[in-house]
XYZ file of C-alpha atoms in Angstrom:
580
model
C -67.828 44.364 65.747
C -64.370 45.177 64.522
C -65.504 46.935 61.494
C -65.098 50.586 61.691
C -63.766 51.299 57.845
C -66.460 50.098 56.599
C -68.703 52.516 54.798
C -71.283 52.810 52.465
C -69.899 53.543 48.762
C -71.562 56.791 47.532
C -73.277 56.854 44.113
C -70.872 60.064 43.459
C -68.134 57.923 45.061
C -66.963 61.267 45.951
C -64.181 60.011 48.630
C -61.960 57.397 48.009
C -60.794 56.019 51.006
C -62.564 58.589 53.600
C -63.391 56.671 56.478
C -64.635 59.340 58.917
C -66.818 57.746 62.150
C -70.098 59.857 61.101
C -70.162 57.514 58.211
C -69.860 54.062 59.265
C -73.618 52.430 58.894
C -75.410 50.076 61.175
C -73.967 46.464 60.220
C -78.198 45.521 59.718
C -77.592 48.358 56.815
C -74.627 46.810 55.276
C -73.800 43.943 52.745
C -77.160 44.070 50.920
C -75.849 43.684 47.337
C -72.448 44.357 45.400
C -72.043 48.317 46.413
C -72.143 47.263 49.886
C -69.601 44.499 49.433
C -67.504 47.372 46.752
C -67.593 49.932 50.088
C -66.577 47.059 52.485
C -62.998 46.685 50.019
C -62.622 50.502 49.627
C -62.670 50.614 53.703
C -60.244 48.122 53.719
C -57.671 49.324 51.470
C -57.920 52.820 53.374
C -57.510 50.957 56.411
C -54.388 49.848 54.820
C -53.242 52.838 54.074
C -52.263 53.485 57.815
C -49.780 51.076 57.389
C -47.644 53.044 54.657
C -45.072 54.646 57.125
C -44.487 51.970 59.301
C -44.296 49.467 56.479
C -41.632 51.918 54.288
C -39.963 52.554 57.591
C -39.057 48.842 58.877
C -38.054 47.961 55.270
C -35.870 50.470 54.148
C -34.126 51.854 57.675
C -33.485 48.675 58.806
C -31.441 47.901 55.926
C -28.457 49.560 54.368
C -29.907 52.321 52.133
C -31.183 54.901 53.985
C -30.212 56.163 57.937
C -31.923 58.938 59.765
C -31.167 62.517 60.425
C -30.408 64.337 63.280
C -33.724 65.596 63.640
C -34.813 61.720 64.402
C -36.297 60.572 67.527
C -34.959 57.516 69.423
C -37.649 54.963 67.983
C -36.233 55.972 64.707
C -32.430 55.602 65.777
C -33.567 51.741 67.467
C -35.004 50.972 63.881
C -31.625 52.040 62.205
C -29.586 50.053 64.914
C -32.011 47.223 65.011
C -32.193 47.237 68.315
C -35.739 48.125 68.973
C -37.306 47.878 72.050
C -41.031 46.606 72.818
C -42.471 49.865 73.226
C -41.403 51.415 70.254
C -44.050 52.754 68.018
C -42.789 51.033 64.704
C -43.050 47.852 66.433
C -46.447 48.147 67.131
C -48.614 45.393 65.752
C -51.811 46.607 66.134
C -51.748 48.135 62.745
C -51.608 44.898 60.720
C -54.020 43.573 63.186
C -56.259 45.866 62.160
C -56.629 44.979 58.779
C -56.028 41.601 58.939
C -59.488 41.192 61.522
C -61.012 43.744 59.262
C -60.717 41.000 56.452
C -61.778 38.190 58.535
C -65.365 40.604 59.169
C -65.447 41.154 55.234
C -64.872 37.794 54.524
C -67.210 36.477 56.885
C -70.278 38.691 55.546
C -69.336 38.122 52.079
C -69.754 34.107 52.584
C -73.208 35.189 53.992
C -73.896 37.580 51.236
C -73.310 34.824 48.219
C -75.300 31.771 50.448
C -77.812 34.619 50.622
C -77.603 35.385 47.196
C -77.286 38.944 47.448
C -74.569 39.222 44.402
C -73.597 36.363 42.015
C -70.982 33.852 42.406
C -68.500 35.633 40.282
C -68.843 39.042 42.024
C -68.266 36.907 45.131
C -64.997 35.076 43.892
C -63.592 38.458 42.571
C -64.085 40.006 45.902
C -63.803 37.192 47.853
C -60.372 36.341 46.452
C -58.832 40.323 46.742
C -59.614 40.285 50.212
C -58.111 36.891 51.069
C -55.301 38.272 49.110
C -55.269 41.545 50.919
C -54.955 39.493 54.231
C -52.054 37.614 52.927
C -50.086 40.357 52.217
C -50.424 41.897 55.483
C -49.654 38.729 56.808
C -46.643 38.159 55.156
C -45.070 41.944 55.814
C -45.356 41.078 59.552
C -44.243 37.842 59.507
C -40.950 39.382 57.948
C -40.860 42.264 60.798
C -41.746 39.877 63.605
C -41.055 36.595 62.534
C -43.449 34.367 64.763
C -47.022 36.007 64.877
C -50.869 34.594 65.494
C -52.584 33.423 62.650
C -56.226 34.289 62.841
C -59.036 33.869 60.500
C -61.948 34.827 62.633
C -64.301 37.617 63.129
C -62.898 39.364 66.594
C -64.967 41.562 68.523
C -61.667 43.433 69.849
C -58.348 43.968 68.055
C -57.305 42.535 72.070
C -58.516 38.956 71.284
C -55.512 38.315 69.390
C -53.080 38.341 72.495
C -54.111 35.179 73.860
C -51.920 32.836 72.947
C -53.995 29.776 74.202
C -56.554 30.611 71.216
C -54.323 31.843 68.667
C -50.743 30.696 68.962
C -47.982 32.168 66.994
C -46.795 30.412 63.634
C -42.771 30.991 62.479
C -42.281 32.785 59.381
C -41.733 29.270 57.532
C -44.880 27.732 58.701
C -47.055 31.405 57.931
C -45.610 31.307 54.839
C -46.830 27.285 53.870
C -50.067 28.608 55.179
C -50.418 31.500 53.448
C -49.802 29.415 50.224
C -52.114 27.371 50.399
C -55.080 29.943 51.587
C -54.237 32.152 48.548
C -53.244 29.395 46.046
C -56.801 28.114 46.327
C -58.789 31.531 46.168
C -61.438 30.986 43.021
C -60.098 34.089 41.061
C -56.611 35.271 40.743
C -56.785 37.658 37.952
C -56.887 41.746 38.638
C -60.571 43.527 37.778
C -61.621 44.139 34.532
C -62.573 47.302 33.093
C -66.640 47.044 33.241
C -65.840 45.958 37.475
C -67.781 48.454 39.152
C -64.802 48.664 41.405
C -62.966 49.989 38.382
C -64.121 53.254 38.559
C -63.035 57.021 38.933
C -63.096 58.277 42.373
C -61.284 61.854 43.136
C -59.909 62.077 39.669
C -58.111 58.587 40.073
C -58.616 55.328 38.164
C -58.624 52.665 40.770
C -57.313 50.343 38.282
C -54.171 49.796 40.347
C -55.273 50.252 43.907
C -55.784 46.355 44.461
C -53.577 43.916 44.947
C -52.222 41.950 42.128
C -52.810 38.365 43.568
C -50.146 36.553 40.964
C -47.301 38.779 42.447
C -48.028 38.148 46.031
C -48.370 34.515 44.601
C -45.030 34.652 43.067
C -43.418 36.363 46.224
C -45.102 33.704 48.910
C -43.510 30.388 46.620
C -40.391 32.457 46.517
C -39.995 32.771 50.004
C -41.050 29.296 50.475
C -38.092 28.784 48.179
C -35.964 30.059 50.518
C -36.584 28.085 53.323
C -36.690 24.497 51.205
C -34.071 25.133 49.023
C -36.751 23.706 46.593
C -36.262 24.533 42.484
C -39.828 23.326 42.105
C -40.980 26.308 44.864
C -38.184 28.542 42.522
C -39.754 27.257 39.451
C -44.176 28.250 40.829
C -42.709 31.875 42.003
C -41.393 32.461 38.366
C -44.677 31.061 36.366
C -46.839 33.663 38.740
C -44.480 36.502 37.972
C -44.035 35.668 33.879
C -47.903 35.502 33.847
C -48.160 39.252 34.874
C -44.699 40.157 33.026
C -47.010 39.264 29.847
C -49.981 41.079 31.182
C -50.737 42.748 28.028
C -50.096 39.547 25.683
C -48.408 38.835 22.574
C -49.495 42.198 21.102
C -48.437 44.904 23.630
C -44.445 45.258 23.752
C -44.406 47.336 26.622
C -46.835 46.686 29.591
C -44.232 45.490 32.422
C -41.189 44.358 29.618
C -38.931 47.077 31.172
C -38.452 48.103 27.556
C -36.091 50.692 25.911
C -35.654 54.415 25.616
C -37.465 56.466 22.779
C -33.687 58.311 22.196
C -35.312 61.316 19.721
C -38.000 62.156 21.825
C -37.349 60.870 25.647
C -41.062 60.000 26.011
C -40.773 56.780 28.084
C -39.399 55.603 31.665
C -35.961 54.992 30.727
C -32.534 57.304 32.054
C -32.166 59.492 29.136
C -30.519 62.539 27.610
C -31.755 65.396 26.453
C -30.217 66.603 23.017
C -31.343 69.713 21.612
C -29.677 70.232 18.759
C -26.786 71.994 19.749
C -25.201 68.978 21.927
C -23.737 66.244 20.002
C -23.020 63.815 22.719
C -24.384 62.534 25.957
C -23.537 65.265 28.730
C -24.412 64.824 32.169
C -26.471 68.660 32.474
C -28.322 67.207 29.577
C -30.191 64.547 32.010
C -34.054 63.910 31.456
C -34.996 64.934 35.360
C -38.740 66.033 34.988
C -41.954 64.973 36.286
C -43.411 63.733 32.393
C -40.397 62.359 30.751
C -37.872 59.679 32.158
C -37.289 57.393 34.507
C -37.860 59.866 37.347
C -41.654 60.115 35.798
C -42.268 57.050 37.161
C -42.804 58.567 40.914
C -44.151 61.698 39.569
C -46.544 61.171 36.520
C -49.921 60.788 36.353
C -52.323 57.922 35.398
C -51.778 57.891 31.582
C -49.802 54.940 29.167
C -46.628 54.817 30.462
C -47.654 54.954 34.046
C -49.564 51.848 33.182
C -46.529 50.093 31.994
C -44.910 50.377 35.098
C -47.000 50.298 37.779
C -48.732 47.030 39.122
C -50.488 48.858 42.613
C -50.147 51.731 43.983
C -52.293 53.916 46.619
C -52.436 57.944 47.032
C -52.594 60.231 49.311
C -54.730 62.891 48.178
C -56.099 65.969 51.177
C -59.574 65.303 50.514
C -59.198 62.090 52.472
C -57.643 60.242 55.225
C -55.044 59.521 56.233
C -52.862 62.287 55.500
C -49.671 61.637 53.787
C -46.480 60.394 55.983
C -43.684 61.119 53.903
C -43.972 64.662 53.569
C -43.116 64.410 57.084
C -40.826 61.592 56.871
C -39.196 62.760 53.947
C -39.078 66.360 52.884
C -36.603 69.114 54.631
C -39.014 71.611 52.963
C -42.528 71.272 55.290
C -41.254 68.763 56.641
C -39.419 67.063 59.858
C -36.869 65.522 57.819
C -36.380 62.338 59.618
C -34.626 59.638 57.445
C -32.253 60.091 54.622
C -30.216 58.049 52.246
C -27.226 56.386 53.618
C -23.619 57.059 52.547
C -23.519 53.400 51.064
C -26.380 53.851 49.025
C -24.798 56.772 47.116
C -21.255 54.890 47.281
C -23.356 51.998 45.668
C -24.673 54.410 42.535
C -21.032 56.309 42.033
C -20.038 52.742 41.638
C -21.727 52.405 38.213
C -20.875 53.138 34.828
C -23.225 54.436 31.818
C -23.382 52.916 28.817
C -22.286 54.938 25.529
C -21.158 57.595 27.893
C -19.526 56.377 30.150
C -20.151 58.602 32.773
C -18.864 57.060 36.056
C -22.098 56.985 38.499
C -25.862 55.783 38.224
C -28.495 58.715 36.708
C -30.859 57.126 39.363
C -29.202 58.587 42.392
C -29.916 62.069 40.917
C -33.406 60.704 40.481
C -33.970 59.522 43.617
C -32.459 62.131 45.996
C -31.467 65.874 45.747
C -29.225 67.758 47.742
C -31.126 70.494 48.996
C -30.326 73.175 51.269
C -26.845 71.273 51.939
C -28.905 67.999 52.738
C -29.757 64.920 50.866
C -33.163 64.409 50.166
C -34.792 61.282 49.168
C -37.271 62.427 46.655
C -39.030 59.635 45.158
C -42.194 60.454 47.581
C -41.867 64.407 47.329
C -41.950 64.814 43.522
C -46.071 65.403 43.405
C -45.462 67.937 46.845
C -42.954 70.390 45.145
C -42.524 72.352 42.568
C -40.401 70.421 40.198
C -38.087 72.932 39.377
C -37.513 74.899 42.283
C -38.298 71.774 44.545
C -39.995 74.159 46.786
C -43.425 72.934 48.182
C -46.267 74.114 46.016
C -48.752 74.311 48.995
C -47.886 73.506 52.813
C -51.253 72.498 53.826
C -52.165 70.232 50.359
C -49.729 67.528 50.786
C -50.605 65.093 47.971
C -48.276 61.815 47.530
C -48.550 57.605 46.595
C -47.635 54.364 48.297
C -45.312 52.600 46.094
C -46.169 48.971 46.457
C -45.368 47.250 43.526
C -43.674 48.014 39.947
C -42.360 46.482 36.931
C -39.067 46.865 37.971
C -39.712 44.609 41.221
C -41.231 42.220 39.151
C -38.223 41.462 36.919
C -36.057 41.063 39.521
C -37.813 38.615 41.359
C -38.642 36.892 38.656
C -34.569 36.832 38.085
C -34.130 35.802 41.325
C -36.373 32.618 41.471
C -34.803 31.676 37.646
C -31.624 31.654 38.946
C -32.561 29.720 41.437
C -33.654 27.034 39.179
C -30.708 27.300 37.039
C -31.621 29.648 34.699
C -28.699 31.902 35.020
C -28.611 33.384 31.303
C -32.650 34.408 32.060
C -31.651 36.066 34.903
C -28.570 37.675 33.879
C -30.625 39.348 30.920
C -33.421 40.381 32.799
C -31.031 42.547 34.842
C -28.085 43.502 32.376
C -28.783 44.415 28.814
C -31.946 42.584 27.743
C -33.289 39.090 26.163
C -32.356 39.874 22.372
C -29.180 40.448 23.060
C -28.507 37.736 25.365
C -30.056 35.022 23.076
C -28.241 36.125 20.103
C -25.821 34.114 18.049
C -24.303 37.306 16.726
C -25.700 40.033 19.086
C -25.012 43.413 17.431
C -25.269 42.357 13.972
C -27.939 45.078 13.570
C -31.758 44.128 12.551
C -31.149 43.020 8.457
C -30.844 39.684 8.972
C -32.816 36.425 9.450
C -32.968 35.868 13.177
C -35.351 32.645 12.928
C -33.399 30.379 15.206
C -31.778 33.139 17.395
C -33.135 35.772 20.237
C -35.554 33.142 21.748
C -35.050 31.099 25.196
C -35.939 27.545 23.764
C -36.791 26.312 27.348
C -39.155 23.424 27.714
C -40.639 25.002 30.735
C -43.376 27.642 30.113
C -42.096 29.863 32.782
C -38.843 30.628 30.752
C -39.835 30.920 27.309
C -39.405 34.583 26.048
C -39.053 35.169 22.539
C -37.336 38.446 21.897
C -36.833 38.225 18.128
C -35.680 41.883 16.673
C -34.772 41.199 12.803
C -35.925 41.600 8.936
C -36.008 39.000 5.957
C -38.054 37.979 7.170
C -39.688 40.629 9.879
C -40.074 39.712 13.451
C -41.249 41.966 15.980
C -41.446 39.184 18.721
C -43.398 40.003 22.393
C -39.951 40.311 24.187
C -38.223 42.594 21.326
C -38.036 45.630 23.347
C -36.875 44.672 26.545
C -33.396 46.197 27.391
C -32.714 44.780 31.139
C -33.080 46.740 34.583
C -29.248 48.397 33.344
C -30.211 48.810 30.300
C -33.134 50.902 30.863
C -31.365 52.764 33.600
C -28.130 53.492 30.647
C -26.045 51.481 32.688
C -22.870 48.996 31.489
C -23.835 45.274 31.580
C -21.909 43.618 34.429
C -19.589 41.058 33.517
C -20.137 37.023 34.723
C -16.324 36.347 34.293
C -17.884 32.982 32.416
C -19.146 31.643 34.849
C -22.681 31.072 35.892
C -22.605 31.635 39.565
C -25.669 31.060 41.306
C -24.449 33.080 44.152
C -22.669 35.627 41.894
C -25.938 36.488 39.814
C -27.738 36.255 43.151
C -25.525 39.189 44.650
C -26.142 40.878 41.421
C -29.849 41.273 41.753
C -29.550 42.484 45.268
C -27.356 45.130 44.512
C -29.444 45.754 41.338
C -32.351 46.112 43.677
C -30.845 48.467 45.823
C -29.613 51.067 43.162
C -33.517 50.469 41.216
C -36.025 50.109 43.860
C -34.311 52.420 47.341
C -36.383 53.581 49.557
C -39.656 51.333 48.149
C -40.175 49.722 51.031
C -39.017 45.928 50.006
C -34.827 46.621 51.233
C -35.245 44.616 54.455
C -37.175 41.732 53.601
C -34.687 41.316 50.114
C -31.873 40.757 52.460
C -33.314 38.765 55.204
C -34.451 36.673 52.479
C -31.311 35.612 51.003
C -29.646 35.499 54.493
C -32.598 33.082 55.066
C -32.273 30.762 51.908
C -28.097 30.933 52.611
C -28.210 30.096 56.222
C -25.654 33.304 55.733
C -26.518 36.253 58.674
C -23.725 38.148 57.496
C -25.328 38.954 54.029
C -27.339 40.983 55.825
C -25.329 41.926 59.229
C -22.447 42.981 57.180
C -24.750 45.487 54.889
C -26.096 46.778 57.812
C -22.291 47.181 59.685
C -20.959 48.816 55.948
C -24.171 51.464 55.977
C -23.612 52.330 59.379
C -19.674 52.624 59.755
C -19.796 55.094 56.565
C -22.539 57.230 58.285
C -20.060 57.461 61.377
C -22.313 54.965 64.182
C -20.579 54.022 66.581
C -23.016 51.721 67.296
C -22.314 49.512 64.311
C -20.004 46.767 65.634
C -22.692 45.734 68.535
C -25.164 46.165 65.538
C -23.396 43.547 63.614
C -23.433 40.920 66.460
C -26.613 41.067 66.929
C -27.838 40.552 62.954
C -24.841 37.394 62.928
C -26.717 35.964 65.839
C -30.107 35.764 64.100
C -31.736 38.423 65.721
C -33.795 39.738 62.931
C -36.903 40.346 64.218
C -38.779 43.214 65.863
C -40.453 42.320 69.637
C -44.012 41.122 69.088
C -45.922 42.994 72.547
C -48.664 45.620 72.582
C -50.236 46.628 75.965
């Protein structure tokens, strides 16, 4: 069977994610009770984890943030040009075949397990609906890279089954993604483990709080694609009620679990661009930056799994040397132990020395210092490196111990889909706050009248739909300290000038907004690509994304950029779907 991940979960659970071949069990010895079934999702989620480079890769190269090096191979310079041929290794999609008929096995045992009654029907739904999930996800990244695949949900014996056609033809991106809705809309449980979960546990000095999927956000991304093939407010309108339901994760009593909320300005202890000020600077000055592993919004790739990391991140896998597989993105990445294969485009920096600070006004974006450093003479992204090196010197602490994460999903993310799908069903102000400078201060009869006053009737959305009330009340006589008082917007937390709307609200204007947003917030994340294709898809507009692509690669000097264009304008998004 096509289950080789699979292995039995240690009482110790002294490897995460190992999935060496003297451990896989006899499938008579597996799926006896709810460690079995806990093993099975651990094997799948390191299975997963061989999809981090290619996944990172496709998104972010073949869009206009980041271009490779000259130490790149030619599979690497097709990818950039989008011109990639059948036998390149990033277009291989055996990977994502691999976990997606692992899941089928899982799923398949599991059904036997509960009618067998070998764990309850809760523990079943719980797992039962992460792995569904889990399969969805994959689904959906490779309908984006390939955009007609086979849609199986059967136990294979061989990963080769899947090539004939006759069995399993190929559905288009807008019928996987109808599909995909309504296999994952219908899963019995939809909420993230508990605490008291014995798959919430401690395994190599990590919580595995946030290793699993969160099934509302992969929810709220499936009905907003959907939303961009039908044009539909209603599909607009489902995609922002799954993200707000995680947005207020924490509930009406915790201000700060995925609000994007503001800085602490005397003590810098939070995720937000900030200044250092130590007594002897009076003002903001730009050698005064917060750029350190604990403190600030470069934290957010580098910290550890304490308060604030919680308040960002939604799921997230590491790399750690005591198990496979070994990290990519040293590789990928780092000019120091590293090949040094990709870096970050000339229009991504253009796009951050575009911006302007707030209070400052310092004329760039603190995040492009937070996301890349020049080092020996070359630019570096750096949001994968920051647990590898030193993080002063930015010299690797070990060569051989090459620890790192998967970013898959954040707060930030969250927000601005969520703005996208409001604005898509007219809720321009929402989204226009959720990006810029905040809720209170959008809502606000008199915004910066200060906190003494009766603010009642002000700071609050008043929407009669339940996916666009925020209250964000800030104010005294009387007190209100509402849910939403401390969120400050994307810009806002990043110390960046709201835009201005020239009065009007512009679909299309606050739509090109959040892109760009996206770009300066979430580079090199691994969500570039399918962002644009998106929009190009729900605008029946290929040159959103051709002429990105044509502006990153003219201002990195390829003169392959015009014949790059044509091909983008013509609809040719997709990657060759072929493996021998």
């Amino acid at each position: 069977m096509l289950l080789p991940v699979v292995a039995l979960l240690a009482a110790s659970c002294k490897k995460m994610f190992d999935v060496k071949p003297e451990q896989v069990v006899d499938q008579t010895q597996m799926y006896r009770n709810v460690n079995d079934a806990d093993a099975a999702i651990l094997g799948l989620y390191g299975k997963l984890m061989n999809l981090a480079k290619q996944h990172v890769v496709l998104n972010e190269l073949r869009a206009d943030l980041m271009d490779v090096t000259d130490n790149a191979n030619d599979a690497l310079k097709q990818v950039t040009l989008n011109n990639v041929a059948s036998n390149n290794t990033y277009a291989d999609p055996r990977a994502y075949y691999q976990v997606i008929l692992n899941c089928n096995d899982v799923i398949k045992n599991f059904q036997i397990m509960v009618a067998n009654k070998k764990f309850t029907r809760d523990e079943f739904n719980q797992r039962y609906g992460d792995v569904v999930a889990l399969r969805s996800w994959v689904y959906l990244q490779a309908g984006i890279q390939y955009g007609t695949v086979p849609y199986v949900t059967s136990a294979l014996e061989t990963i080769d089954d899947v090539k004939d056609e006759s069995k399993f033809p190929r559905l288009s991106l807008d019928k996987l993604i109808d599909t995909l809705i309504k296999v994952t809309d219908s899963i019995p449980y939809k909420d993230v483990y508990v605490t008291g979960s014995s798959l919430v546990t401690t395994i190599d000095g990590y919580n595995t709080g946030k290793f699993f999927i969160n099934k509302k956000c992969l929810l709220g991304d499936l009905y907003l694609w959907r939303s961009a093939f039908t044009k539909s407010d209603i599909d607009a309108r489902l995609a922002a009620g799954y993200y707000k339901q995680v947005m207020e994760t924490g509930g009406n009593g915790d201000y700060d679990t995925y609000r994007i909320k503001w800085s602490e300005v005397t003590t810098n202890n939070d995720i937000a661009v900030g200044y250092w000020n130590d007594g002897r600077v009076n003002q903001y000055s730009e050698n005064m930056l917060v750029d350190d592993n604990d403190y600030g919004w470069r934290s957010i790739f580098a910290r550890g799994q304490d308060a604030l990391y919680n308040t960002e991140w939604i799921w997230m896998l590491y790399f750690n040397a005591s198990f496979s597989p070994e990290n990519p993105f040293i590789d990928l990445f780092s000019n120091r132990g590293g090949s040094y294969l990709v870096k970050p485009s000339q229009a991504a920096i253009d796009g951050w020395d575009a911006q302007v600070q707030s209070d400052n006004n310092f004329p760039y974006d603190a995040r492009k210092r937070l996301t890349y450093k020049t080092l020996d003479g070359q630019p570096v992204i750096m949001k994968y490196l920051y647990n590898y090196v030193d993080e002063t010197t930015y010299l690797p602490t070990s060569l051989l111990n090459k620890p790192g994460k998967w970013f898959l999903y954040r707060a930030a993310q969250l927000h601005l889909h969520y703005a996208e799908a409001a604005n898509r069903d007219g809720r321009h102000k929402i989204a226009y706050a959720l990006v810029n400078n905040g809720l209170s201060y959008n809502f606000d009869n008199s915004p910066g009248a200060g906190t003494k006053r009766d603010v009642t009737n002000t700071q609050q959305t008043f929407d009669p739909e339940t996916a666009y009330q925020f209250d964000a009340r800030y104010g005294d006589n009387p007190t209100f300290r509402a849910p939403w008082h401390r969120n400050v917007g994307i810009r806002g937390r990043a110390h960046l000038k709201a835009l201005p709307v020239n009065g009007a609200d512009s679909t299309t204007l606050i739509e090109n907004m959040i892109v760009d947003e996206s770009g300066l917030e979430l580079a090199y994340e691994g969500s570039r690509w399918a962002d644009l294709l998106r929009i190009a898809i729900r605008r029946n507009e290929p040159a959103f994304v051709a002429d990105k692509v044509y502006n990153k690669l003219v201002k990195d000097g390829n003169g392959s950029a015009a014949a790059t264009r044509a091909r983008l304008l013509a609809k040719d998004w997709f990657l060759p779907f072929k493996w021998e």
